[in-house]
Coordinates of C-alpha atoms and ligand atoms in Angstrom, one line a residue:
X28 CA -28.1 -42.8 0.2
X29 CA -25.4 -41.8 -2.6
X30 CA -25.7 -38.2 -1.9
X31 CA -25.7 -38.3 1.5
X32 CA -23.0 -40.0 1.6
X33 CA -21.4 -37.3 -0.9
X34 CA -22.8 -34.5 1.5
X35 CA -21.4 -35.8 4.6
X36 CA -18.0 -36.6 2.7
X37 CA -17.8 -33.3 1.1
X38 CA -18.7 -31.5 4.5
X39 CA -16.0 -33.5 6.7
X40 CA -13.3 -32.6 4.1
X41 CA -14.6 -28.9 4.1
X42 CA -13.6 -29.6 7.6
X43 CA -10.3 -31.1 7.7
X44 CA -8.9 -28.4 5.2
X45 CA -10.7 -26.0 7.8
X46 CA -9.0 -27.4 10.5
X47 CA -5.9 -28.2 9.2
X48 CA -4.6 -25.3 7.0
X49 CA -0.9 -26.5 7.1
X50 CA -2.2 -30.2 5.3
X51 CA -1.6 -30.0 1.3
X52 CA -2.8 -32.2 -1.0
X53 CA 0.0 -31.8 -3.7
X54 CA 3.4 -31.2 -1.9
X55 CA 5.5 -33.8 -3.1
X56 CA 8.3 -32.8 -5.4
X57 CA 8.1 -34.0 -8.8
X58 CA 11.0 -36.7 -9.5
X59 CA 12.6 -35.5 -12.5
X60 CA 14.2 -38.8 -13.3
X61 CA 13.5 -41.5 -15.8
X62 CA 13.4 -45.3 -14.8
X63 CA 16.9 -47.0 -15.0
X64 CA 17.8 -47.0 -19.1
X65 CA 17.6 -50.7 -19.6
X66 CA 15.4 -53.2 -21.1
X67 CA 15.9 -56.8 -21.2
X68 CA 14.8 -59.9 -23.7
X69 CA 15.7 -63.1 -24.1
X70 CA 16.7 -64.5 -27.9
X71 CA 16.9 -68.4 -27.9
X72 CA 19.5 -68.7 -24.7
X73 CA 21.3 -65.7 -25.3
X74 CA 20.1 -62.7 -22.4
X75 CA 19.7 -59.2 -24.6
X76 CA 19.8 -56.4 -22.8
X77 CA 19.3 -52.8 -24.7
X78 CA 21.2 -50.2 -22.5
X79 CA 20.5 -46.1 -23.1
X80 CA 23.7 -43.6 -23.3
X81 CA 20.4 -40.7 -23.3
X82 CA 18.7 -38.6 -25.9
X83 CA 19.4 -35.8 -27.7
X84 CA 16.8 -33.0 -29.8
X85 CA 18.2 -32.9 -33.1
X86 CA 17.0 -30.8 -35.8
X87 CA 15.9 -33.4 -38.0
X88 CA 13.9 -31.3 -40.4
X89 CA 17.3 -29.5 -41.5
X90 CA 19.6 -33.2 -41.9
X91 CA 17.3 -35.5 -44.1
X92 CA 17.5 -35.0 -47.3
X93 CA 13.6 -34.9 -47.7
X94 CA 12.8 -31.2 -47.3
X95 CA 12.1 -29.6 -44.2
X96 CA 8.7 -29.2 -45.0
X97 CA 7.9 -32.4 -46.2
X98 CA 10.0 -34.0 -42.7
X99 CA 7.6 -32.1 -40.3
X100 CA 4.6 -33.0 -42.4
X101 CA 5.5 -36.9 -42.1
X102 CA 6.8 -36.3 -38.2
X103 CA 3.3 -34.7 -37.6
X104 CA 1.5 -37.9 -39.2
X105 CA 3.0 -39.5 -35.6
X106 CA 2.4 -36.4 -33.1
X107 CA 5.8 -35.6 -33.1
X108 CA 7.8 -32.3 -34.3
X109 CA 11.0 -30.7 -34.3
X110 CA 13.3 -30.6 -33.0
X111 CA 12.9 -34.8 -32.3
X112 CA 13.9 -36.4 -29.2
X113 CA 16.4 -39.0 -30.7
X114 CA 17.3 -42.0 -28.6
X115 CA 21.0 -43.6 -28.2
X116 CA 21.2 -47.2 -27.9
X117 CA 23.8 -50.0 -27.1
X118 CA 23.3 -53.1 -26.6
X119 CA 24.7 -56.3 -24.4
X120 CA 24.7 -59.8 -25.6
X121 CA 24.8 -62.0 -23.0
X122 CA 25.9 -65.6 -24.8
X123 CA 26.4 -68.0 -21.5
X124 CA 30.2 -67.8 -22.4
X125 CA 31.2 -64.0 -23.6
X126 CA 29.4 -60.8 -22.8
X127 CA 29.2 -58.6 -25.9
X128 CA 28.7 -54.5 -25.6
X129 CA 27.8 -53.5 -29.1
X130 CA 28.7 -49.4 -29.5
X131 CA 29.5 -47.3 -26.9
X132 CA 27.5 -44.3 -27.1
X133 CA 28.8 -40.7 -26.9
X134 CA 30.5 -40.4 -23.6
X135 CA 31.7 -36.7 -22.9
X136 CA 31.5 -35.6 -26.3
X137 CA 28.1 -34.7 -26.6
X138 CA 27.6 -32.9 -23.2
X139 CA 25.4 -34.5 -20.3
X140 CA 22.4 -35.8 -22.4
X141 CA 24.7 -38.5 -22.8
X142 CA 27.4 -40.4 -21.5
X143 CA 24.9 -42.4 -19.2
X144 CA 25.9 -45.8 -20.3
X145 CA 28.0 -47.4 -18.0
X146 CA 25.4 -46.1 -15.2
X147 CA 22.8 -47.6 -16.7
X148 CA 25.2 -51.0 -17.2
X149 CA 25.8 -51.3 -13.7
X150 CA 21.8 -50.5 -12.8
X151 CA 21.3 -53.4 -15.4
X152 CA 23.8 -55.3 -12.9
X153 CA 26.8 -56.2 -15.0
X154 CA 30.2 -54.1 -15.0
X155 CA 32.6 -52.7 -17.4
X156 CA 34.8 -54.8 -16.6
X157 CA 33.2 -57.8 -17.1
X158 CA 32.8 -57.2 -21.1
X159 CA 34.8 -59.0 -23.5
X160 CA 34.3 -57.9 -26.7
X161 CA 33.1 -54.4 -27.8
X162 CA 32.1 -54.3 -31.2
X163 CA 31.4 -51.3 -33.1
X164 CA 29.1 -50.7 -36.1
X165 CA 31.3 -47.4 -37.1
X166 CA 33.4 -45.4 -35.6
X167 CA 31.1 -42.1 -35.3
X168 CA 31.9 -39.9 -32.4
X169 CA 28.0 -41.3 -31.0
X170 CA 29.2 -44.7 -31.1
X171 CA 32.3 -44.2 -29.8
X172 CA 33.0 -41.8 -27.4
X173 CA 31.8 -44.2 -24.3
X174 CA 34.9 -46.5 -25.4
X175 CA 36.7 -43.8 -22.8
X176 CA 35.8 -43.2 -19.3
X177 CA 37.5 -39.5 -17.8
X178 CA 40.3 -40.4 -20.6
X179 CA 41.2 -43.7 -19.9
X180 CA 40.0 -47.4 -21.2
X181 CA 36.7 -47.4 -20.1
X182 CA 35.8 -51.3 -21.1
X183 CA 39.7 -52.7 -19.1
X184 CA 39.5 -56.9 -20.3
X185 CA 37.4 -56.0 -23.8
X186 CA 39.0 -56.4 -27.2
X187 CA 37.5 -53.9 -29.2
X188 CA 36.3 -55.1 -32.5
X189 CA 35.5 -52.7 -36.4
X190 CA 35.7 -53.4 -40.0
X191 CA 39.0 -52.6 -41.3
X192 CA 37.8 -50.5 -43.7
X193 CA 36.2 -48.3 -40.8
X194 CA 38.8 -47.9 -38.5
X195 CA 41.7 -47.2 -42.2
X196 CA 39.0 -44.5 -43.5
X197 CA 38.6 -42.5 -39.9
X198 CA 42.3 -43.7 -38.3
X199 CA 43.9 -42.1 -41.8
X200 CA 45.7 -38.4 -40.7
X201 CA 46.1 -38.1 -44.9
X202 CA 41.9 -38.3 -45.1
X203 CA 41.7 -36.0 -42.1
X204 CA 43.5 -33.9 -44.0
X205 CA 41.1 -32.9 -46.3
X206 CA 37.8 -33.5 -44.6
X207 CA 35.5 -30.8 -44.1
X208 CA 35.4 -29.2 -40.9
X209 CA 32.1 -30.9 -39.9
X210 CA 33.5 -34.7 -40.4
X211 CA 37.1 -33.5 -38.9
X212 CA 34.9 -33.8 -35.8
X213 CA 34.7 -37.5 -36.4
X214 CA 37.9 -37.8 -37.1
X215 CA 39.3 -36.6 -33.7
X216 CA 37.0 -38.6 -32.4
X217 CA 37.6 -41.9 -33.5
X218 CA 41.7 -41.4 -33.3
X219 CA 41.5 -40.4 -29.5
X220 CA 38.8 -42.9 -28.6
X221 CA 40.4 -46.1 -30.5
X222 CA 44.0 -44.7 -29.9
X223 CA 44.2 -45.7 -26.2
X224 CA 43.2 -49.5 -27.2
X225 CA 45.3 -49.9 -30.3
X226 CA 48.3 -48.8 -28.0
X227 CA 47.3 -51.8 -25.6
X228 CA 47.1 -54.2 -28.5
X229 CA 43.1 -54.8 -28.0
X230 CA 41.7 -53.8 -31.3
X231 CA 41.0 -56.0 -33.9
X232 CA 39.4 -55.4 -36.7
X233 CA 37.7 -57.7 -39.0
X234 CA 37.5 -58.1 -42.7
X235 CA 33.4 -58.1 -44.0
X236 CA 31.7 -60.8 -42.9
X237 CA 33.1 -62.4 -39.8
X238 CA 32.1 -64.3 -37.2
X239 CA 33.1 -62.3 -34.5
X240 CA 32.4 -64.8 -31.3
X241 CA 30.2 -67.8 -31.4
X242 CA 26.7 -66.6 -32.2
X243 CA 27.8 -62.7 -33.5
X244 CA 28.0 -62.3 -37.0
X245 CA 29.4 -59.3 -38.9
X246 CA 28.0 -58.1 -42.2
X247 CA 29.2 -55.3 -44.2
X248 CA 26.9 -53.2 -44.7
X249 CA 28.5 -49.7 -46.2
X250 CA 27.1 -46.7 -47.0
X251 CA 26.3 -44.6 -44.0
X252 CA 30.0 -44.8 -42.8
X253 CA 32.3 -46.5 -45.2
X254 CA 32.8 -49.8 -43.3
X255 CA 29.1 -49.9 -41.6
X256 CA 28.2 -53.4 -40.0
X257 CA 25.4 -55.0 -38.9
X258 CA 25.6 -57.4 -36.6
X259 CA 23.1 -60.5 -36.3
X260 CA 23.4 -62.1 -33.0
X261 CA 22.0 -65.8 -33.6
X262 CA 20.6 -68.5 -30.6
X263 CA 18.6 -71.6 -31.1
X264 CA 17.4 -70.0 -34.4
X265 CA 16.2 -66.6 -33.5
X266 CA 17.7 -63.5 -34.8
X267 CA 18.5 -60.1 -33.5
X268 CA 19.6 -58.0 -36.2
X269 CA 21.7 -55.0 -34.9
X270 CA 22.2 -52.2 -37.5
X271 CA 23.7 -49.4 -36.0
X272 CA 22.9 -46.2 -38.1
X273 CA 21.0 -47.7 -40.9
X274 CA 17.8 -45.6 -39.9
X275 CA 17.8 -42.3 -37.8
X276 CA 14.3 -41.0 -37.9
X277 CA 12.0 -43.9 -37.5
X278 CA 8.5 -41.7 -38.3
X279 CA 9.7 -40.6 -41.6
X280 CA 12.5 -43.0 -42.7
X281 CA 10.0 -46.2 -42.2
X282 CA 7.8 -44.8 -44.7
X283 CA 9.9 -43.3 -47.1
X284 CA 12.9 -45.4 -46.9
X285 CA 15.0 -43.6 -49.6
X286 CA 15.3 -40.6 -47.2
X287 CA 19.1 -40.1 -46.2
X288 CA 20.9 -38.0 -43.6
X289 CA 23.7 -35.7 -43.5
X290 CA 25.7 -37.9 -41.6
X291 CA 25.6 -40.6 -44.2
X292 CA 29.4 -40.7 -46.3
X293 CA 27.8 -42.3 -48.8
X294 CA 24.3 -41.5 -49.5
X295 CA 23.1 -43.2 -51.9
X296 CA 25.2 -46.4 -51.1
X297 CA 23.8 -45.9 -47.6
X298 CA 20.0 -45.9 -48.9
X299 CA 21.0 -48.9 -50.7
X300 CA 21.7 -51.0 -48.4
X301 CA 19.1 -49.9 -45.7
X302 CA 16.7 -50.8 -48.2
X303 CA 18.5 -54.5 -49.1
X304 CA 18.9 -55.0 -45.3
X305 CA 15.2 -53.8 -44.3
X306 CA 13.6 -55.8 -46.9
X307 CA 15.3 -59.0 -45.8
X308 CA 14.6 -58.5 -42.1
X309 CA 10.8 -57.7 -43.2
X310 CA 11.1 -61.2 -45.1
X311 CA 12.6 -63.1 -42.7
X312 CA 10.5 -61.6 -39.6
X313 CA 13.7 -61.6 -37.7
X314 CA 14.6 -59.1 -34.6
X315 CA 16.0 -55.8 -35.6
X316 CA 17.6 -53.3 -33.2
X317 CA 18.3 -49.4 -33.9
X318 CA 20.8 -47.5 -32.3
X319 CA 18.7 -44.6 -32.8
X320 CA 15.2 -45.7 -32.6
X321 CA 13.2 -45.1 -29.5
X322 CA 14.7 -46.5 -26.9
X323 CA 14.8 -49.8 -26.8
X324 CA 14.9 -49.6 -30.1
X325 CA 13.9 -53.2 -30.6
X326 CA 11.1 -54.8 -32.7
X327 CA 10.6 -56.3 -36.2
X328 CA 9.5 -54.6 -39.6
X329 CA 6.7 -55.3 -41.7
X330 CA 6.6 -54.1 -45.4
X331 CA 4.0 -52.2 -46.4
X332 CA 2.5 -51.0 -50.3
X333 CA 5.3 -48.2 -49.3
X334 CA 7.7 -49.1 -46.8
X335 CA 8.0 -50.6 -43.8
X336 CA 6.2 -50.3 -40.7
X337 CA 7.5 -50.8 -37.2
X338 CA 6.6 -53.6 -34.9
X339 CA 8.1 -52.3 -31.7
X340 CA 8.7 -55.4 -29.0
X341 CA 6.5 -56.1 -26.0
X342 CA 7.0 -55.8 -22.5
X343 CA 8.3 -58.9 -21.0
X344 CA 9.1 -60.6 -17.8
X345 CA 10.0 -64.1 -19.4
X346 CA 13.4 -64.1 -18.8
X347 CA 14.4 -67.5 -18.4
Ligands
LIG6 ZN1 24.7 -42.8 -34.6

């Protein structure tokens, strides 16, 4: 009975693609398109949601300080390679009274990989315009450049929000002075971005550890940048730790923790503190959030006999 069926089948499709030579099986164009870059969690009764600016390759075997060699070795332990498609993350806290953007991803100045945050804000159904605090973790060119949309104030009713020591380091014209040309880059950056919202009077930095609006918490957190902050967004006594640039490369940095990157100021400030600020997460079994881990760059850590290992978060519908 099975392969008669099968016979007859096989003959009547012989058939149709006999009689029907225009038919094919395989003409629909592929899509090209990922699904809207958001991803959305509840913490206590605070709505998260993780919005993408887009990826970017980066050469990550040549900015670690671990050799190259040793980088692609640990990358290949996960499948992965070089150049490594690195993720850029912001995220909205949604508090019942405020709605918090934290970083703004790269806007134009990284090309089109990025700049896809405020599209993927409004797919996520909010608007610019309805955010009313922006608050920074430093004031790189990645976390900043979506603070302008085609040169003008691109968050309109936001106060934007950085340690002071941030915004006097890359807002001083005597430091730019003498920077290399590599970090001048950050420099423009962070004066032309911020410049626009310090002449409206919205931008207000904050001295180390602040409570920035009910239920956001700055902490200093120096090193990678020279005021880096960590935010820890609190509701009915869960935690999402925010850390901005604390870890780039997830496959290696997890593991090997005391591995730094170019773009640290400070580097071994900067492995410091990722390694005070990853051990207490791991302890406390909090949230943590990555602006450059895999999109959505949210899960928790667990030490291991090295490092840490990372728990990425579940899928979820429960958003109530
Ligand atoms: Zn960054």
């Amino acid at each position: 009975m099975v392969s008669l069926t099968r016979s007859v089948l096989l003959s009547l499709s012989v058939a149709v693609v006999a009689a029907s030579p225009s038919i094919s099986f395989a003409a629909a164009p592929l899509i090209k398109t990922q699904a809207p870059g958001y991803f959305r969690m509840m913490l206590g009764t605070f709505e998260i949601t993780a919005v993408s600016d887009g990826t970017l390759d980066l050469p990550v075997d040549t900015l670690l300080s671990a050799n190259a060699k040793q980088t692609r070795a640990q990358l290949a332990k996960s499948y992965l390679g070089v150049p490594l498609e690195t993720s850029f993350n912001a995220y909205l806290i949604n508090t019942g009274s405020k709605l918090v953007l934290i970083d703004t991803g790269g806007g134009l100045l990284f090309g089109d990989q990025l700049g896809k945050l405020i599209k993927n804000i409004e797919a996520a159904g909010y608007k610019a315009s309805q955010i009313d605090d922006v608050l920074l973790t430093h004031l790189h060119s990645d976390h900043v450049g979506g603070l302008l949309l085609d040169g003008a104030i691109a968050f309109p009713n936001a106060t934007v929000h950085a340690n002071r020591r941030e915004s006097d380091y890359w807002l001083s014209t005597e430091r730019m002075k003498t920077a290399s040309a590599n970090s001048m880059e950050f420099f423009k950056a962070a004066m032309s971005t911020l410049g626009p919202y310090i002449q409206a009077g919205k931008y207000q930095p904050f001295d180390a550890d602040t409570m920035i609006v009910p239920g956001v918490m700055a902490h200093a957190a120096y090193g990678h940048t020279a005021g880096s902050t960590v935010y820890t967004v609190e509701s009915k006594g869960q935690e999402l730790n925010l850390i901005g640039d604390l870890i780039h490369v997830g496959p290696v940095q997890f593991e090997k923790p005391e591995v730094t990157i170019e773009f640290d100021v400070d580097r071994s400030a900067a492995k410091a503190t990722r390694l005070t600020v990853f051990s207490q997460i791991a302890k406390s079994g909090q949230l943590m959030g990555g602006s450059h881990l895999p999109f959505p760059g949210l899960g928790r850590l667990k030490a291991t006999s090295k490092g840490y290992q990372w728990l990425p978060v579940d899928y979820t519908t429960h958003l109530n």
